[in-house]
Amino acid sequence: MDMKEKVHKMKMASPKMAATIGEVRNRALSNIADALLEKKEEIFSANAKDMAAAKENGISESVLKRLKFDEGKLSSCVEGLHQLMGLNDPVGKKQFVRQLDEGLILHRVSCPIGVIGVIFEARPDALVQISSLCIKSGNCAVLKGGKETAETNRVLFSVVKDAAVAAGIPEEAFLQAEAHSEIDELLTCDKDVDLLIPRGSNAFVSYIMNHTKIPVMGHADGVCHTYVDKDCDVKKAIPIVLDAKTQYSAACNATETLLVHRDIADAFLPEMANALSEAKVKVHGDEEVSHVITAEPLTEDGYKKEYLDMELSVKIVDDMDEAIDHINTFGSHHTDAILTENNEAAEYFMQMVDSAGVYQNASTRFADGFRYGFGAEVGISTGKIHARGPVGLEGLMTYKYKLYGSGQIVGDYASGEKSFHFKDL
Amino acid sequence: MDMKEKVHKMKMASPKMAATIGEVRNRALSNIADALLEKKEEIFSANAKDMAAAKENGISESVLKRLKFDEGKLSSCVEGLHQLMGLNDPVGKKQFVRQLDEGLILHRVSCPIGVIGVIFEARPDALVQISSLCIKSGNCAVLKGGKETAETNRVLFSVVKDAAVAAGIPEEAFLQAEAHSEIDELLTCDKDVDLLIPRGSNAFVSYIMNHTKIPVMGHADGVCHTYVDKDCDVKKAIPIVLDAKTQYSAACNATETLLVHRDIADAFLPEMANALSEAKVKVHGDEEVSHVITAEPLTEDGYKKEYLDMELSVKIVDDMDEAIDHINTFGSHHTDAILTENNEAAEYFMQMVDSAGVYQNASTRFADGFRYGFGAEVGISTGKIHARGPVGLEGLMTYKYKLYGSGQIVGDYASGEKSFHFKDL
């Protein structure tokens, strides 16, 4: 059976998965947590093989860190599973109940999206995290991990699947793709896969987005900005910018461009440059910036550059409108901050910047499902259709309309014999 | 300036449109209603030119009916505008307010999606309807109507735009595409157009869906089913099936396939066939159906056929599971009904059928935003991402996260120096 057939079979079984009760889905999560601990030696030894192969292939230190599945990652997986169990069941929630007319009652009820395709690079813990999010939300999952962690993924997949099936989850709810060619096959399954969630580099996510008709949730790039307004408190601004750039510079929510109001440039930039230099951040800027602080030229990408590293573009702007236009032009609609004590200015900025997250006096690094209190994160979306920004379980849900009648026909309402009497119940 | 540049200019102005207050948007709707009445002679005379050209080109009677813009359509447009004014403002609603920690407050606020591209065939009243929905929701709109109504659209567009701008809506919020080549150009504007809403034939919508990276909301086909369960009340079932097929057979929510439980086939089908025959509905079925009633063979498309006409496929099924599998395989996930007095069977069917609308004992023709009490309809979506089923104004909305801080940095939370204290306010 090829990928396409397998995915079609999953699609046909997805209503069965959607119909599982919350207790069964929670029991599956609990079983998975137990099984991970029970089989940890098997998992670690598979991971050791992946690590050895990766080292042989000269994989970089930072990727090796992500490949590694150790006691620390195991316990965060287990902790995540327990947290997920504690969240409310997102399935079958009545979003509204409306009487359309006597004996004609419309319910809108939350339900799983159906079949989720998840394609992720390098991190084996992502397999556990994503499959458990799919279980909690009643979705079927096609999982494709990076080839660098093939051994670890294979073991993790069978641990997760066996534990879930033992709890009563349908067998067809899980599918693992292993061959790289299966990614392209999966991308053509637009009749059966309802949503794709790619997790990985900009180039990887862009490739997925450009090669499928399936809706994709996620973000390719994260070019976030921090705008230092003329009315900012410099003492507050410096640690925020430092944090936004350096706290984890490889993250999508790290600030890549610092915009500074001309009126405060002289007072703010030299001090900021010192702090950045101490933190080993390389500053890029145009000629104007170079007149105030030491700066290297912008790269070829200019202000569209996502460094994902200890580098920062700096630009001086005439006013807030120029900052807003800059962000809406060069940004990726992810997360952008204004640092100001002027609340009216902040409101204007937050209204006009067209991004998922708009912040006043806080680090862009706060853009994260856990920090927003969602308990679990599916990913961060820079799209505006469906979920936007950090996405919790609700990003894996849709709804259906259930209409309970007693023989009503539209003809009677069209002719005027009957009329609608809307009433929310 | 070509289409691409114009659309980009619109995108850059979309935050200005999103920031307009509800009173201005309502005043625009009121102005449009007045202007339509005031300029009706101009509109009717443009429409007369379109009608004359259409007749010359041998356009079919049913399309001519849609092309015509007369007193009746004018007054429903005006009525629609007044209804829309009465709806709550969908912009700027606080969906939640959460304290993440002291002095760090997260708001989720509804906001317009941004730039909506609307491409519609034949019906000039659609231009008024869609542009007014976009105004109410604070979105910018690129409008492309069918070439058969070019004259009418040109006049309507300028009436709508002038009236809205006079009320304070930004000039850049409206764009009319006239040349057919501009459709393809519009389809490439994935950086600037946030959502496409195509309205027209199956082939037309499929073309749009297959030729753009922009998210598309709508439905290509509407293959709806009515399943007659063994426990159905035949007296109730016959008028429902008749209505679902004949009340407006060209609609996407008309039933195209009738599934009948084997145990009730002999009792139900002959009587149903009589009623269908009286209503001039042609029945298609396989050999088994032909043994019970007169039926022509299925067409080449088989059970995937969307007749949009007075024709109906009939199939006898062994049990409800076969009906469900049939619907999930051949249907378009639009709207499907079960006719039964057995509520448990109905719940099972409504759980397992993977469609936007699942009905018990009611005509599939109820699938409609007005009949659901939404006041205004953007369209009907068979997708599961974003809005599903009949879509009201909320389908044109997204949200943004506004985070109000007082200097918080992530480093303090990562180090454990501070911790989150989530509290919904």
Coordinates of C-alpha atoms in Angstrom, one line a residue, chain B residues 79-313:
Chain B
E79 CA -32.7 46.0 2.6
G80 CA -29.5 44.0 2.9
L81 CA -27.5 47.2 3.6
H82 CA -29.9 48.2 6.4
Q83 CA -29.8 44.8 7.9
L84 CA -26.0 44.9 7.9
M85 CA -26.0 48.3 9.6
G86 CA -28.0 46.7 12.4
L87 CA -25.5 43.9 13.1
N88 CA -22.9 44.3 15.9
D89 CA -19.6 45.7 14.9
P90 CA -17.3 42.7 14.5
V91 CA -14.1 44.8 14.8
G92 CA -12.2 45.3 18.0
K93 CA -14.0 42.8 20.1
K94 CA -11.9 41.6 23.1
Q95 CA -11.9 37.8 22.8
F96 CA -10.0 37.4 26.1
V97 CA -7.9 39.5 28.4
R98 CA -5.3 37.5 30.4
Q99 CA -2.7 38.6 33.0
L100 CA 0.4 36.6 32.3
D101 CA 2.2 38.1 35.3
E102 CA 1.9 41.3 37.2
G103 CA 1.9 44.2 34.8
L104 CA 2.0 42.0 31.7
I105 CA -1.4 41.8 30.2
L106 CA -2.4 40.0 27.0
H107 CA -5.4 41.0 25.0
R108 CA -6.8 39.0 22.0
V109 CA -8.8 41.4 19.9
S110 CA -10.7 40.7 16.7
C111 CA -9.6 42.6 13.6
P112 CA -10.2 42.5 9.9
I113 CA -8.3 40.0 7.8
G114 CA -7.0 42.8 5.6
V115 CA -7.3 42.5 1.8
I116 CA -10.1 40.3 0.4
G117 CA -10.2 39.4 -3.3
V118 CA -13.7 38.7 -4.5
I119 CA -14.2 37.2 -7.9
F120 CA -17.7 36.5 -9.0
E121 CA -19.6 35.6 -12.1
A122 CA -22.6 37.1 -13.6
R123 CA -24.6 38.6 -10.6
P124 CA -24.2 42.4 -10.3
D125 CA -26.0 42.4 -6.9
A126 CA -23.0 40.3 -5.6
L127 CA -20.8 43.4 -6.0
V128 CA -23.0 45.4 -3.7
Q129 CA -23.4 42.6 -1.2
I130 CA -19.7 41.7 -1.0
S131 CA -18.4 45.2 -0.9
S132 CA -20.7 46.1 1.9
L133 CA -19.7 43.0 3.9
C134 CA -16.1 44.1 3.5
I135 CA -16.9 47.6 4.6
K136 CA -18.8 46.4 7.7
S137 CA -15.9 44.2 8.7
G138 CA -13.1 46.8 8.0
N139 CA -11.6 44.9 5.1
C140 CA -10.3 46.3 1.8
A141 CA -11.8 44.6 -1.3
V142 CA -10.6 43.9 -4.8
L143 CA -13.7 43.2 -6.8
K144 CA -13.8 41.4 -10.1
G145 CA -17.2 40.7 -11.7
G146 CA -18.2 38.8 -14.7
K147 CA -17.6 40.3 -18.1
E148 CA -21.3 39.9 -18.9
T149 CA -22.1 42.6 -16.4
A150 CA -19.2 44.9 -17.1
E151 CA -21.4 48.0 -17.7
T152 CA -23.6 47.4 -14.6
N153 CA -20.5 46.7 -12.4
R154 CA -18.7 49.8 -13.5
V155 CA -21.6 52.0 -12.4
L156 CA -22.3 50.0 -9.2
F157 CA -18.6 50.1 -8.3
S158 CA -18.4 53.9 -8.6
V159 CA -21.7 54.4 -6.7
V160 CA -20.5 52.1 -3.9
K161 CA -17.0 53.6 -3.7
D162 CA -18.0 57.3 -3.9
A163 CA -20.7 56.8 -1.3
A164 CA -18.3 55.0 1.1
V165 CA -15.4 57.5 0.6
A166 CA -17.8 60.3 1.3
A167 CA -18.5 58.7 4.7
G168 CA -14.9 58.6 5.6
I169 CA -13.7 55.2 4.3
P170 CA -10.2 55.4 2.9
E171 CA -10.1 55.8 -0.9
E172 CA -7.6 52.8 -1.2
A173 CA -10.1 50.4 0.3
F174 CA -11.7 49.6 -3.1
L175 CA -10.3 48.3 -6.3
Q176 CA -12.1 47.1 -9.3
A177 CA -10.5 44.7 -11.7
E178 CA -12.1 44.7 -15.2
A179 CA -9.9 42.9 -17.6
H180 CA -10.1 39.1 -17.6
S181 CA -6.3 39.0 -17.5
E182 CA -6.4 40.8 -14.2
I183 CA -7.8 37.6 -12.5
D184 CA -4.6 35.7 -13.2
E185 CA -2.6 38.7 -12.0
L186 CA -4.7 38.9 -8.9
L187 CA -4.0 35.2 -8.2
T188 CA -0.3 35.8 -8.0
C189 CA -0.7 38.6 -5.3
D190 CA -0.2 36.2 -2.5
K191 CA 2.0 38.6 -0.5
D192 CA -0.8 41.2 -0.5
V193 CA -4.1 39.5 -0.8
D194 CA -5.0 37.7 2.4
L195 CA -8.1 35.8 1.3
L196 CA -9.9 35.0 -2.0
I197 CA -13.6 34.4 -2.1
P198 CA -14.7 33.1 -5.5
R199 CA -18.4 32.8 -6.3
G200 CA -19.5 30.9 -9.3
S201 CA -19.6 27.6 -11.0
N202 CA -17.7 24.5 -9.8
A203 CA -15.2 24.8 -12.7
F204 CA -14.7 28.5 -12.0
V205 CA -14.0 28.0 -8.3
S206 CA -11.8 25.0 -8.9
Y207 CA -9.8 27.0 -11.3
I208 CA -9.2 29.7 -8.7
M209 CA -8.3 27.1 -6.0
N210 CA -5.8 25.4 -8.3
H211 CA -4.1 28.5 -9.5
T212 CA -3.1 30.5 -6.4
K213 CA -1.2 30.3 -3.2
I214 CA -3.7 32.7 -1.6
P215 CA -6.1 31.0 0.8
V216 CA -9.5 30.4 -0.8
M217 CA -12.8 30.3 1.1
G218 CA -15.7 28.7 -0.6
H219 CA -16.8 25.5 -2.2
A220 CA -16.3 24.1 -5.6
D221 CA -19.0 21.5 -5.5
G222 CA -22.0 20.7 -3.4
V223 CA -22.8 17.0 -3.6
C224 CA -25.3 16.8 -0.7
H225 CA -27.0 13.6 0.4
T226 CA -30.2 12.7 2.1
Y227 CA -30.2 9.3 3.8
V228 CA -33.5 7.6 4.5
D229 CA -33.0 5.4 7.5
K230 CA -35.0 2.2 8.2
D231 CA -36.6 4.0 11.1
C232 CA -37.8 7.0 9.1
D233 CA -41.3 8.3 9.0
V234 CA -42.2 8.0 5.4
K235 CA -44.8 10.7 5.5
K236 CA -42.2 13.1 6.8
A237 CA -39.5 11.9 4.5
I238 CA -41.2 12.4 1.1
P239 CA -41.7 16.2 1.4
I240 CA -38.2 16.7 2.8
V241 CA -36.6 14.8 -0.1
L242 CA -38.8 16.7 -2.6
D243 CA -37.8 20.1 -1.0
A244 CA -34.1 19.1 -0.8
K245 CA -34.1 18.3 -4.5
T246 CA -36.6 20.6 -6.1
Q247 CA -37.0 23.8 -4.0
Y248 CA -34.0 25.3 -5.9
S249 CA -32.2 22.6 -7.8
A250 CA -29.4 24.8 -9.0
A251 CA -28.2 25.5 -5.5
C252 CA -25.1 24.0 -3.9
N253 CA -27.2 22.7 -0.9
A254 CA -29.7 20.8 -3.0
T255 CA -29.6 17.1 -2.5
E256 CA -27.9 15.2 -5.3
T257 CA -28.0 11.7 -4.0
L258 CA -30.7 9.9 -2.1
L259 CA -29.5 6.9 0.0
V260 CA -32.1 4.5 1.2
H261 CA -31.8 1.8 3.8
R262 CA -32.6 -1.6 2.3
D263 CA -35.2 -2.5 4.9
I264 CA -37.4 0.4 4.0
A265 CA -36.7 0.5 0.2
D266 CA -39.9 -1.3 -0.8
A267 CA -42.1 0.7 1.4
F268 CA -40.5 4.1 0.6
L269 CA -39.1 4.1 -2.9
P270 CA -42.2 3.6 -5.1
E271 CA -44.1 6.4 -3.3
M272 CA -41.0 8.7 -3.4
A273 CA -40.5 7.9 -7.1
N274 CA -44.1 8.9 -7.8
A275 CA -43.6 12.2 -6.0
L276 CA -40.3 12.9 -7.8
S277 CA -41.9 12.0 -11.2
E278 CA -44.8 14.4 -10.6
A279 CA -42.2 17.1 -9.8
K280 CA -40.4 16.2 -13.1
V281 CA -37.3 14.9 -11.4
K282 CA -35.3 12.4 -13.4
V283 CA -34.0 9.5 -11.3
H284 CA -30.7 7.8 -11.8
G285 CA -29.8 4.5 -10.2
D286 CA -28.0 1.2 -10.5
E287 CA -29.6 -2.1 -11.4
E288 CA -30.8 -2.8 -7.9
V289 CA -32.7 0.5 -7.8
S290 CA -34.2 -0.3 -11.2
H291 CA -35.7 -3.4 -9.7
V292 CA -37.8 -1.2 -7.4
I293 CA -38.5 1.9 -9.4
T294 CA -37.9 3.3 -12.9
A295 CA -34.4 4.7 -13.1
E296 CA -32.0 5.8 -15.8
P297 CA -28.4 4.7 -15.5
L298 CA -25.9 6.8 -13.5
T299 CA -23.9 9.3 -15.5
E300 CA -20.2 8.8 -16.1
D301 CA -19.3 10.7 -12.9
G302 CA -21.3 8.1 -10.9
Y303 CA -22.1 9.1 -7.4
K304 CA -19.8 12.2 -7.6
K305 CA -22.3 13.9 -10.0
E306 CA -23.5 17.3 -9.0
Y307 CA -26.6 17.7 -11.2
L308 CA -27.6 21.2 -10.2
D309 CA -30.8 20.3 -12.0
M310 CA -34.0 18.3 -11.6
E311 CA -32.1 15.0 -11.5
L312 CA -31.2 12.7 -8.6
S313 CA -29.0 9.7 -8.0

